[in-house]
mmCIF file of C-alpha atoms in Angstrom:
data_model
loop_
_atom_site.group_PDB
_atom_site.id
_atom_site.type_symbol
_atom_site.label_atom_id
_atom_site.label_comp_id
_atom_site.label_asym_id
_atom_site.label_seq_id
_atom_site.Cartn_x
_atom_site.Cartn_y
_atom_site.Cartn_z
ATOM 1 C CA UNK G 1 -42.186 -16.559 -22.092
ATOM 2 C CA UNK G 2 -43.134 -13.679 -19.883
ATOM 3 C CA UNK G 3 -41.312 -10.335 -19.808
ATOM 4 C CA UNK G 4 -39.794 -9.296 -16.478
ATOM 5 C CA UNK G 5 -38.802 -5.771 -17.383
ATOM 6 C CA UNK G 6 -35.792 -6.716 -19.511
ATOM 7 C CA UNK G 7 -33.621 -7.401 -16.475
ATOM 8 C CA UNK G 8 -32.300 -10.713 -17.803
ATOM 9 C CA UNK G 9 -31.462 -9.215 -21.196
ATOM 10 C CA UNK G 10 -29.601 -6.302 -19.619
ATOM 11 C CA UNK G 11 -27.366 -8.664 -17.631
ATOM 12 C CA UNK G 12 -26.493 -10.707 -20.731
ATOM 13 C CA UNK G 13 -25.471 -7.628 -22.748
ATOM 14 C CA UNK G 14 -22.801 -6.498 -20.291
ATOM 15 C CA UNK G 15 -19.257 -6.929 -21.506
ATOM 16 C CA UNK G 16 -16.920 -8.918 -19.254
ATOM 17 C CA UNK G 17 -14.771 -6.765 -16.986
ATOM 18 C CA UNK G 18 -11.210 -6.082 -18.043
ATOM 19 C CA UNK G 19 -8.577 -7.480 -15.682
ATOM 20 C CA UNK G 20 -7.509 -4.921 -13.105
ATOM 21 C CA UNK G 21 -4.089 -3.324 -13.372
ATOM 22 C CA UNK G 22 -3.691 -3.091 -9.585
ATOM 23 C CA UNK G 23 -4.736 -5.218 -6.636
ATOM 24 C CA UNK G 24 -6.345 -3.285 -3.779
ATOM 25 C CA UNK G 25 -6.274 -3.925 -0.057
ATOM 26 C CA UNK G 26 -8.226 -1.957 2.538
ATOM 27 C CA UNK G 27 -6.090 -1.666 5.666
ATOM 28 C CA UNK G 28 -8.434 0.268 7.928
ATOM 29 C CA UNK G 29 -11.907 1.818 7.843
ATOM 30 C CA UNK G 30 -12.690 4.424 10.485
ATOM 31 C CA UNK G 31 -15.870 6.300 11.305
ATOM 32 C CA UNK G 32 -15.050 9.935 11.959
ATOM 33 C CA UNK G 33 -17.306 12.770 13.083
ATOM 34 C CA UNK G 34 -17.154 16.531 13.011
ATOM 35 C CA UNK G 35 -19.034 18.635 15.544
ATOM 36 C CA UNK G 36 -21.070 21.364 13.870
ATOM 37 C CA UNK G 37 -23.765 23.796 14.901
ATOM 38 C CA UNK G 38 -26.401 21.465 13.438
ATOM 39 C CA UNK G 39 -25.063 18.333 15.137
ATOM 40 C CA UNK G 40 -22.516 15.695 14.252
ATOM 41 C CA UNK G 41 -21.381 15.211 10.659
ATOM 42 C CA UNK G 42 -20.435 11.578 10.276
ATOM 43 C CA UNK G 43 -18.131 10.261 7.533
ATOM 44 C CA UNK G 44 -15.765 7.367 6.898
ATOM 45 C CA UNK G 45 -12.076 7.155 6.089
ATOM 46 C CA UNK G 46 -10.491 4.207 4.307
ATOM 47 C CA UNK G 47 -6.754 3.540 4.284
ATOM 48 C CA UNK G 48 -6.065 1.722 1.006
ATOM 49 C CA UNK G 49 -2.945 0.159 -0.528
ATOM 50 C CA UNK G 50 -2.799 -0.541 -4.286
ATOM 51 C CA UNK G 51 -0.097 -2.547 -6.048
ATOM 52 C CA UNK G 52 0.578 -4.816 -9.000
ATOM 53 C CA UNK G 53 2.805 -7.324 -7.131
ATOM 54 C CA UNK G 54 5.546 -6.597 -9.688
ATOM 55 C CA UNK G 55 7.345 -3.697 -8.017
ATOM 56 C CA UNK G 56 4.736 -0.930 -8.067
ATOM 57 C CA UNK G 57 2.787 0.184 -4.993
ATOM 58 C CA UNK G 58 0.764 3.197 -3.814
ATOM 59 C CA UNK G 59 -0.918 4.246 -0.561
ATOM 60 C CA UNK G 60 -3.783 6.678 0.035
ATOM 61 C CA UNK G 61 -6.556 7.713 2.401
ATOM 62 C CA UNK G 62 -10.089 8.127 1.063
ATOM 63 C CA UNK G 63 -12.772 10.014 2.946
ATOM 64 C CA UNK G 64 -16.490 10.110 2.136
ATOM 65 C CA UNK G 65 -19.995 9.999 3.616
ATOM 66 C CA UNK G 66 -20.235 6.213 3.055
ATOM 67 C CA UNK G 67 -17.757 3.343 3.136
ATOM 68 C CA UNK G 68 -17.889 2.353 -0.551
ATOM 69 C CA UNK G 69 -17.158 5.873 -1.804
ATOM 70 C CA UNK G 70 -14.339 6.220 0.733
ATOM 71 C CA UNK G 71 -12.744 3.030 -0.587
ATOM 72 C CA UNK G 72 -13.191 4.135 -4.213
ATOM 73 C CA UNK G 73 -11.582 7.502 -3.441
ATOM 74 C CA UNK G 74 -8.729 5.774 -1.650
ATOM 75 C CA UNK G 75 -8.094 3.491 -4.633
ATOM 76 C CA UNK G 76 -8.242 6.410 -7.082
ATOM 77 C CA UNK G 77 -5.809 8.471 -4.984
ATOM 78 C CA UNK G 78 -3.599 5.425 -4.371
ATOM 79 C CA UNK G 79 -3.141 4.957 -8.123
ATOM 80 C CA UNK G 80 -1.870 8.536 -8.321
ATOM 81 C CA UNK G 81 0.797 7.903 -5.660
ATOM 82 C CA UNK G 82 2.200 4.705 -7.214
ATOM 83 C CA UNK G 83 5.989 4.340 -7.102
ATOM 84 C CA UNK G 84 8.224 1.700 -8.670
ATOM 85 C CA UNK G 85 10.532 0.062 -6.167
ATOM 86 C CA UNK G 86 13.849 -1.673 -6.851
ATOM 87 C CA UNK G 87 13.772 -5.453 -6.399
ATOM 88 C CA UNK G 88 16.786 -7.767 -6.233
ATOM 89 C CA UNK G 89 16.197 -11.001 -8.203
ATOM 90 C CA UNK G 90 12.523 -9.956 -8.449
ATOM 91 C CA UNK G 91 11.928 -11.052 -4.842
ATOM 92 C CA UNK G 92 13.638 -8.957 -2.133
ATOM 93 C CA UNK G 93 14.868 -5.462 -1.254
ATOM 94 C CA UNK G 94 18.399 -4.244 -2.102
ATOM 95 C CA UNK G 95 19.612 -3.339 1.399
ATOM 96 C CA UNK G 96 18.710 -3.033 5.072
ATOM 97 C CA UNK G 97 16.846 0.104 6.081
ATOM 98 C CA UNK G 98 15.669 1.665 9.332
ATOM 99 C CA UNK G 99 13.067 4.418 9.156
ATOM 100 C CA UNK G 100 11.548 6.638 11.814
ATOM 101 C CA UNK G 101 8.506 8.605 10.725
ATOM 102 C CA UNK G 102 6.562 10.264 13.520
ATOM 103 C CA UNK G 103 6.033 7.640 16.219
ATOM 104 C CA UNK G 104 6.585 4.744 13.802
ATOM 105 C CA UNK G 105 9.964 3.026 13.787
ATOM 106 C CA UNK G 106 10.471 0.333 11.200
ATOM 107 C CA UNK G 107 13.311 -1.998 10.208
ATOM 108 C CA UNK G 108 13.327 -3.713 6.803
ATOM 109 C CA UNK G 109 15.951 -6.360 5.974
ATOM 110 C CA UNK G 110 16.510 -8.396 2.816
ATOM 111 C CA UNK G 111 16.089 -12.155 3.282
ATOM 112 C CA UNK G 112 17.290 -15.287 1.458
ATOM 113 C CA UNK G 113 15.027 -17.005 -1.078
ATOM 114 C CA UNK G 114 12.191 -18.988 0.478
ATOM 115 C CA UNK G 115 11.943 -16.915 3.660
ATOM 116 C CA UNK G 116 8.654 -15.226 2.748
ATOM 117 C CA UNK G 117 7.270 -11.941 4.049
ATOM 118 C CA UNK G 118 7.888 -11.802 7.780
ATOM 119 C CA UNK G 119 6.108 -8.605 8.781
ATOM 120 C CA UNK G 120 3.294 -7.294 10.956
ATOM 121 C CA UNK G 121 -0.206 -6.695 9.569
ATOM 122 C CA UNK G 122 -0.190 -3.322 7.856
ATOM 123 C CA UNK G 123 3.476 -3.507 6.803
ATOM 124 C CA UNK G 124 2.874 -6.973 5.330
ATOM 125 C CA UNK G 125 0.062 -5.642 3.118
ATOM 126 C CA UNK G 126 2.277 -2.921 1.610
ATOM 127 C CA UNK G 127 5.218 -5.280 1.022
ATOM 128 C CA UNK G 128 3.078 -8.041 -0.522
ATOM 129 C CA UNK G 129 1.303 -5.659 -2.905
ATOM 130 C CA UNK G 130 4.699 -4.221 -3.860
ATOM 131 C CA UNK G 131 5.750 -7.689 -5.004
ATOM 132 C CA UNK G 132 8.406 -8.275 -2.349
ATOM 133 C CA UNK G 133 8.499 -12.013 -1.654
ATOM 134 C CA UNK G 134 11.384 -12.385 0.831
ATOM 135 C CA UNK G 135 11.849 -9.770 3.556
ATOM 136 C CA UNK G 136 12.123 -9.528 7.325
ATOM 137 C CA UNK G 137 10.700 -6.493 9.106
ATOM 138 C CA UNK G 138 10.072 -5.296 12.620
ATOM 139 C CA UNK G 139 7.787 -2.530 13.868
ATOM 140 C CA UNK G 140 9.402 -0.907 16.898
ATOM 141 C CA UNK G 141 7.288 2.188 17.494
ATOM 142 C CA UNK G 142 3.551 2.665 17.399
ATOM 143 C CA UNK G 143 0.772 0.183 16.645
ATOM 144 C CA UNK G 144 -1.083 2.800 14.581
ATOM 145 C CA UNK G 145 -1.816 1.292 11.153
ATOM 146 C CA UNK G 146 -1.774 4.650 9.354
ATOM 147 C CA UNK G 147 1.658 5.545 10.761
ATOM 148 C CA UNK G 148 3.123 2.123 9.966
ATOM 149 C CA UNK G 149 1.793 2.064 6.389
ATOM 150 C CA UNK G 150 3.116 5.586 5.772
ATOM 151 C CA UNK G 151 6.512 4.672 7.269
ATOM 152 C CA UNK G 152 6.724 1.550 5.083
ATOM 153 C CA UNK G 153 5.833 3.546 1.968
ATOM 154 C CA UNK G 154 8.409 6.201 2.916
ATOM 155 C CA UNK G 155 11.037 3.473 3.433
ATOM 156 C CA UNK G 156 10.368 2.138 -0.074
ATOM 157 C CA UNK G 157 10.680 5.687 -1.486
ATOM 158 C CA UNK G 158 14.015 6.172 0.315
ATOM 159 C CA UNK G 159 15.220 2.804 -0.960
ATOM 160 C CA UNK G 160 14.350 3.825 -4.518
ATOM 161 C CA UNK G 161 16.336 7.076 -4.180
ATOM 162 C CA UNK G 162 19.315 5.306 -2.590
ATOM 163 C CA UNK G 163 19.477 2.747 -5.403
ATOM 164 C CA UNK G 164 19.197 5.509 -8.024
ATOM 165 C CA UNK G 165 22.128 7.399 -6.447
ATOM 166 C CA UNK G 166 24.211 4.200 -6.216
ATOM 167 C CA UNK G 167 23.540 3.421 -9.876
ATOM 168 C CA UNK G 168 24.498 6.968 -10.866
ATOM 169 C CA UNK G 169 27.789 6.582 -8.984
ATOM 170 C CA UNK G 170 28.405 3.157 -10.527
ATOM 171 C CA UNK G 171 28.224 1.254 -7.236
ATOM 172 C CA UNK G 172 26.679 -2.181 -6.886
ATOM 173 C CA UNK G 173 23.572 -2.984 -4.838
ATOM 174 C CA UNK G 174 25.023 -5.189 -2.139
ATOM 175 C CA UNK G 175 23.583 -5.636 1.321
ATOM 176 C CA UNK G 176 25.248 -3.451 3.946
ATOM 177 C CA UNK G 177 26.320 -4.307 7.472
ATOM 178 C CA UNK G 178 25.087 -0.961 8.836
ATOM 179 C CA UNK G 179 21.428 0.018 8.264
ATOM 180 C CA UNK G 180 20.585 3.388 6.761
ATOM 181 C CA UNK G 181 19.079 5.511 9.527
ATOM 182 C CA UNK G 182 16.673 8.275 8.505
ATOM 183 C CA UNK G 183 15.506 10.826 11.065
#
């Protein structure tokens, strides 16, 4: 047979990839520019959510001169911001929560089994990658994806702290009538 530069052999020698610890989802890619003396400096930002669908999720923004590097940076930074969230019956959130972060207002409510994730685009991505299977949410404020993702992530952080305090006090995690309002 003829030799084509060893390209076939190189492909055969590669070891199979290890399964990834986290799933990644790119929420938004934006082209941004900076005005300088020499002209416009163009770069890209990528809003990325990483999660294992078992109660761990992270959010980050990557910025680079090209899209692929921006996504890679976002994933790398997202893995550093991973938090573990409390799940009830491995499917829903412990209690109702209302969060206001900047212009984003968000309501998260636990739902009975079989309901599914009822949420708008960017919020849905965070909740699904966190491993929440049954939840109802409503975005009341802005349509900005960055603000809504950050508000959702902040809500999950607050929920984690609330559950930790309740456990320390010996209280049970039951759903409340009144939502927790954070300003």
